[in-house]
Short mmCIF file of C-alpha atoms in Angstrom, two decimals:
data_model
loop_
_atom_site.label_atom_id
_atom_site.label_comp_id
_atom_site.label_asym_id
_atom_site.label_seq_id
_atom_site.Cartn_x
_atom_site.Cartn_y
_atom_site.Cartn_z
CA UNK A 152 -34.91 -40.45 8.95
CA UNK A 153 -35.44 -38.40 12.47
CA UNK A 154 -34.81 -35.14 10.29
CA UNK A 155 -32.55 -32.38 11.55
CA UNK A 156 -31.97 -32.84 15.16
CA UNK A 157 -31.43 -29.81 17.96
CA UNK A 158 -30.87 -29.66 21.23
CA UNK A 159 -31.61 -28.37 23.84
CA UNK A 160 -35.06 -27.49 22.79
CA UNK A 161 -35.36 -24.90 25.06
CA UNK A 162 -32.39 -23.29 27.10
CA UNK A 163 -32.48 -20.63 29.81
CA UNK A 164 -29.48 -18.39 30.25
CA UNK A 165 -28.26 -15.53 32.74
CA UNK A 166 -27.38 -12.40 30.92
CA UNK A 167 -23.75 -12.53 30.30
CA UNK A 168 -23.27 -16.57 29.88
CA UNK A 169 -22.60 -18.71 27.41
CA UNK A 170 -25.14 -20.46 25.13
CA UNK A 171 -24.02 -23.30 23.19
CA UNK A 172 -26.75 -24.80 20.79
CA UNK A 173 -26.36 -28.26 18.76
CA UNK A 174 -27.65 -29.06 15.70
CA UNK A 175 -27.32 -32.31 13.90
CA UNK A 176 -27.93 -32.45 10.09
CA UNK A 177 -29.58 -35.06 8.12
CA UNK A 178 -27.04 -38.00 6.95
CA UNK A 179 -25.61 -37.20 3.78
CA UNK A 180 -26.58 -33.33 3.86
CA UNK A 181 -23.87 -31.30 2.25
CA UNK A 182 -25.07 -27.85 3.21
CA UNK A 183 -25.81 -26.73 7.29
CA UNK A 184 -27.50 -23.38 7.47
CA UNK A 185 -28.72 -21.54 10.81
CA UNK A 186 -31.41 -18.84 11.20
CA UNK A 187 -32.64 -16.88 14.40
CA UNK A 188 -36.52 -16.45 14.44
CA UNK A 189 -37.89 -13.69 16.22
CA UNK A 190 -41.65 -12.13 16.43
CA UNK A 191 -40.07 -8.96 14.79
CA UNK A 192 -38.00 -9.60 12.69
CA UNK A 193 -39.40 -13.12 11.42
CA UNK A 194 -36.50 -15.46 10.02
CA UNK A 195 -33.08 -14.14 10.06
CA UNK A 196 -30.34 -16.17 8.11
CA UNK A 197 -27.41 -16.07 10.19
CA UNK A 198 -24.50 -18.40 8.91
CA UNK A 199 -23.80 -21.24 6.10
CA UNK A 200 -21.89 -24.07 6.19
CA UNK A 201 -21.09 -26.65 2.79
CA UNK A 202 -19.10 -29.65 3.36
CA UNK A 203 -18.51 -28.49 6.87
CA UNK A 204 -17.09 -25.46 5.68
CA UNK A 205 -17.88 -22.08 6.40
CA UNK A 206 -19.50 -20.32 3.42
CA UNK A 207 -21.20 -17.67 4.20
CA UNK A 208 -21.49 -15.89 7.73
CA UNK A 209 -22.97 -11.93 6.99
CA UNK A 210 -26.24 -12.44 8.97
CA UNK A 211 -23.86 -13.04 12.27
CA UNK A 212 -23.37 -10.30 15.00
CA UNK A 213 -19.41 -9.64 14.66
CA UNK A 214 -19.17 -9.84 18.27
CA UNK A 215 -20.25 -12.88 20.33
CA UNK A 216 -21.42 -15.18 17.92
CA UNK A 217 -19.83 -18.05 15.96
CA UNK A 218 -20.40 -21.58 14.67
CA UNK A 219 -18.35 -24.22 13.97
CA UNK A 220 -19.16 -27.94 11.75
CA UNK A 221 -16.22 -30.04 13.14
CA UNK A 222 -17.56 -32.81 11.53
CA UNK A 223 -20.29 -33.64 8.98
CA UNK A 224 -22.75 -34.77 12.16
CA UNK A 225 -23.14 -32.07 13.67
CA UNK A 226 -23.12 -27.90 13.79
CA UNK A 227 -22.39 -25.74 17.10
CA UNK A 228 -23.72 -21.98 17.69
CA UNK A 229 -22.35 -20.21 20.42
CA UNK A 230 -23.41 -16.78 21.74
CA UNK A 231 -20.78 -15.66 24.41
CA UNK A 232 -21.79 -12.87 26.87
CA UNK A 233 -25.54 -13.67 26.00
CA UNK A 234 -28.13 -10.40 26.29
CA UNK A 235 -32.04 -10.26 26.65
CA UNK A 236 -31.72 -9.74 22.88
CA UNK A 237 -30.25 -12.77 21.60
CA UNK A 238 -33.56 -14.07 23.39
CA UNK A 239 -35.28 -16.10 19.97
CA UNK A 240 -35.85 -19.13 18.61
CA UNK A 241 -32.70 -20.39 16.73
CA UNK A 242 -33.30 -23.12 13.88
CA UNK A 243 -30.80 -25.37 12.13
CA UNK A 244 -31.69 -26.80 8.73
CA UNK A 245 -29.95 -28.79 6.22
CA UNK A 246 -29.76 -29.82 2.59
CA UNK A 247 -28.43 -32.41 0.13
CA UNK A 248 -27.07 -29.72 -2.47
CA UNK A 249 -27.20 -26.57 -3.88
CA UNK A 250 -30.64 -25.85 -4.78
CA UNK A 251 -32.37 -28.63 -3.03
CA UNK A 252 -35.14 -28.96 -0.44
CA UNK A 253 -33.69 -27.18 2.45
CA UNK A 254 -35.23 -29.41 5.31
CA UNK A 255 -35.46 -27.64 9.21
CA UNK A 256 -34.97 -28.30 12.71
CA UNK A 257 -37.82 -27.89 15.26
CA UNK A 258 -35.75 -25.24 16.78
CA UNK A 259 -33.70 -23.96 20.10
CA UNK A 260 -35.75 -22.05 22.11
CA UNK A 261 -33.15 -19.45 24.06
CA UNK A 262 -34.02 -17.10 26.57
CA UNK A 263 -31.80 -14.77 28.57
CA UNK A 264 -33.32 -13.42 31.78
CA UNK B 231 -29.25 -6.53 -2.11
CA UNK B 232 -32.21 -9.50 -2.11
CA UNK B 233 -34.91 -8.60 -0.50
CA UNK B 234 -38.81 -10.73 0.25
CA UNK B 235 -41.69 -7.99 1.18
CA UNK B 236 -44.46 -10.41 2.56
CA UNK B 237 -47.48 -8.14 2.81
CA UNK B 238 -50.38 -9.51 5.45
CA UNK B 239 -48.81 -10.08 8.64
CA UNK B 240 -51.93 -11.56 9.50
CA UNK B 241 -55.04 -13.40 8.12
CA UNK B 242 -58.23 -14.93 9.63
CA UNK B 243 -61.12 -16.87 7.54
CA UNK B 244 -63.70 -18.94 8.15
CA UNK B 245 -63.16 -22.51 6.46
CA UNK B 246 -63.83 -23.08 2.92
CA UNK B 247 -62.86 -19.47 2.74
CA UNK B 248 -60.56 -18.30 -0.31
CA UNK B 249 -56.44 -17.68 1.22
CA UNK B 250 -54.38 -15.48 -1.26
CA UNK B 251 -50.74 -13.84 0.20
CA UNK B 252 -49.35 -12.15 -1.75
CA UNK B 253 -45.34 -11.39 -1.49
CA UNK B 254 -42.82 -9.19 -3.90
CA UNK B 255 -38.84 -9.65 -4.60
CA UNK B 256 -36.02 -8.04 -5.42
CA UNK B 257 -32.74 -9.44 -6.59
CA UNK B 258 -30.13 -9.33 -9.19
CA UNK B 259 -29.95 -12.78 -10.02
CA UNK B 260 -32.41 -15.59 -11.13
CA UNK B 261 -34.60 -16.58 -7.80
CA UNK B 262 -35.83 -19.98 -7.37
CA UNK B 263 -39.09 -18.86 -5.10
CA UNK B 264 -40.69 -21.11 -2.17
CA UNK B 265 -43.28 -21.28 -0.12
CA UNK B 266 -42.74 -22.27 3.37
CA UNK B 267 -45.53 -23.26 6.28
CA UNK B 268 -44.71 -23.62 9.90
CA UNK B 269 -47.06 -25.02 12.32
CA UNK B 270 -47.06 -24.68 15.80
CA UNK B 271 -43.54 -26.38 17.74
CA UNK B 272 -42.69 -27.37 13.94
CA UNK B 273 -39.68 -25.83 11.76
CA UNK B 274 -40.85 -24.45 8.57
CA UNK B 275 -41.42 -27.04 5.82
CA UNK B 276 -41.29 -26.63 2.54
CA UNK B 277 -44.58 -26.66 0.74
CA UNK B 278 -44.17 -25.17 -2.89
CA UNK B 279 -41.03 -24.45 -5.04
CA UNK B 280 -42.10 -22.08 -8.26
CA UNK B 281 -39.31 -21.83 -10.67
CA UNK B 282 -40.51 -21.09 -13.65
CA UNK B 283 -42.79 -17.82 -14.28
CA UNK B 284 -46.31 -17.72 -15.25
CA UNK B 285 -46.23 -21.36 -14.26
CA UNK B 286 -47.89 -22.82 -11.29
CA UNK B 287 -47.05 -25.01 -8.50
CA UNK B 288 -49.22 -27.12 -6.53
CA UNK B 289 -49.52 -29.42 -3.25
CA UNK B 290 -52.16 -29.87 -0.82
CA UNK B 291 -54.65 -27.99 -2.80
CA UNK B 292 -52.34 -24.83 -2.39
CA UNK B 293 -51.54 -23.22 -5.70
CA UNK B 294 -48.03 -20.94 -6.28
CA UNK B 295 -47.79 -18.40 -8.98
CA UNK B 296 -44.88 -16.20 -10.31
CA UNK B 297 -45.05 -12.87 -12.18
CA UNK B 298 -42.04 -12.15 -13.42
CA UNK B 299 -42.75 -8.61 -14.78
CA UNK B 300 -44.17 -7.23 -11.68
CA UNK B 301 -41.56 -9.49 -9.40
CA UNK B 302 -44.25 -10.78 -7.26
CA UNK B 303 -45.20 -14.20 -6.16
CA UNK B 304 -48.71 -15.85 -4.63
CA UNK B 305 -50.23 -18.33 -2.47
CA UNK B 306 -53.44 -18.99 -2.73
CA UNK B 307 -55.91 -22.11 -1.73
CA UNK B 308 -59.87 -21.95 -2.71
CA UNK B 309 -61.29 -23.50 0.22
CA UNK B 310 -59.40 -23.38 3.50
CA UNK B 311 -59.65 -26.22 6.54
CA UNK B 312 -58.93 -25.48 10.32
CA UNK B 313 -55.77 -27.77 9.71
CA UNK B 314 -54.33 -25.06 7.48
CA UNK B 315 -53.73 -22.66 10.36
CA UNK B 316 -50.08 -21.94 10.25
CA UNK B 317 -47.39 -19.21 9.69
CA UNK B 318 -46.83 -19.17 5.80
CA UNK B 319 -43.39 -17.58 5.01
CA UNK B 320 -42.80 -17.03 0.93
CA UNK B 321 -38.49 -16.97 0.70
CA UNK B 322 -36.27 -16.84 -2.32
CA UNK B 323 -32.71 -17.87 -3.22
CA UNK B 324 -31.22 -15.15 -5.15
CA UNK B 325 -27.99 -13.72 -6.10
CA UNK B 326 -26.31 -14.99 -2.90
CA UNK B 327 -26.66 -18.57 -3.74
CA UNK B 328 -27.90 -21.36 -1.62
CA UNK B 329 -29.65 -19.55 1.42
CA UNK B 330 -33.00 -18.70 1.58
CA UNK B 331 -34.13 -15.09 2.29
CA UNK B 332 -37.62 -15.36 4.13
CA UNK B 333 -40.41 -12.57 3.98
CA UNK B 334 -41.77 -11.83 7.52
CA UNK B 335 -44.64 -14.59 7.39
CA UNK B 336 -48.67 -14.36 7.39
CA UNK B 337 -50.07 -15.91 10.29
CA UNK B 338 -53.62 -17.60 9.14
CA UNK B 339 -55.80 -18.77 11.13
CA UNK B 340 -58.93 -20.63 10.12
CA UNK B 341 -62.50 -20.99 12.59
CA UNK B 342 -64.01 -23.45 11.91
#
């Protein structure tokens, strides 16, 4: 079991491209959640995904961010028009069910110069 | 809505030095209450789960306690090591269901 899987680890982007992150759940994990971790405002939980569909998105920025679970193997954020803001470290984690172990990613490093 | 308030952003001891965080909640519905640790490059893992109050968890000498009355939950571990250094986030699962809403995290670190 390699655990939940991202990539790139670390990504550098111009202000005002695109940022595409991956995130691959553990096998057999119903539930795919994402959270942006900065200094300031520690972990933020930004969208929710159960059986690949979305759940729950309220912790993502209307404008310029979405995900997508196409399939159960694997979760997509995308930040279009990226800012020195969006500049954080963005973890994927995963879980069997509802109320179970949620188990995390070793993160996506983004930064927008 | 749910809310975490982790108080000490920040902790150092010396090892075998007594670690207690304390952290306070807010929510509408029945929380299942964690206690996550991060070290450094890592994701958070998950190091106690408390759902029952008054009751304790344990793991890795790391006690969790949960006061229901004063909604308030604690970490605590008599005698710290050097290998305990680590961002240690409490989080809850309240009314909104399956995702986790972390406090801000206590960074501890240890000398040896």
């Amino acid at each position: 079991n390699a655990g939940v899987i991202q990539t790139p680890r670390h990504k550098v982007t111009g202000k005002g491209q695109e940022a595409t992150l991956w995130c691959e759940p553990i096998s057999g994990h119903s539930a795919v959640f994402w959270y942006r971790q900065t200094i300031v405002q520690g972990l933020e939980f930004l969208t929710y995904f159960r059986n690949q569909a979305p759940i729950d998105d309220s912790g993502m920025p209307k404008e310029r961010f979405s995900a997508q679970m196409p399939n159960q193997s694997h979760s997509t954020l995308k930040i279009q028009s990226t800012q020195p803001q969006d500049s954080a470290v963005y973890l994927c984690a995963s879980s069997f069910g509802q109320n179970t172990e949620v188990f995390f990613g070793k993160g996506t490093r983004l930064t927008v110069v | 809505g749910d809310s975490v308030i982790q108080m000490q952003g920040q902790v150092t001891l010396s090892e075998n030095d007594f670690l207690f965080i304390n952290c306070t909640y807010s929510t509408t519905g029945y929380p299942t209450l964690f206690w996550y640790v991060q070290y450094s490059g890592e994701g958070p893992q998950l190091l106690l789960q408390v759902t029952t109050a008054n009751n304790k968890g344990s793991s890795r000498g790391f006690e969790a306690t949960y006061d229901k009355g004063t909604t308030s939950f604690h970490l605590q571990k008599t005698s710290v090591q050097e290998i305990d250094s680590a961002v240690y986030y409490c989080a809850m699962n309240g009314s909104s269901g399956n995702k986790l809403i972390f406090g801000i995290g206590t960074l501890l670190s240890v000398k040896p």
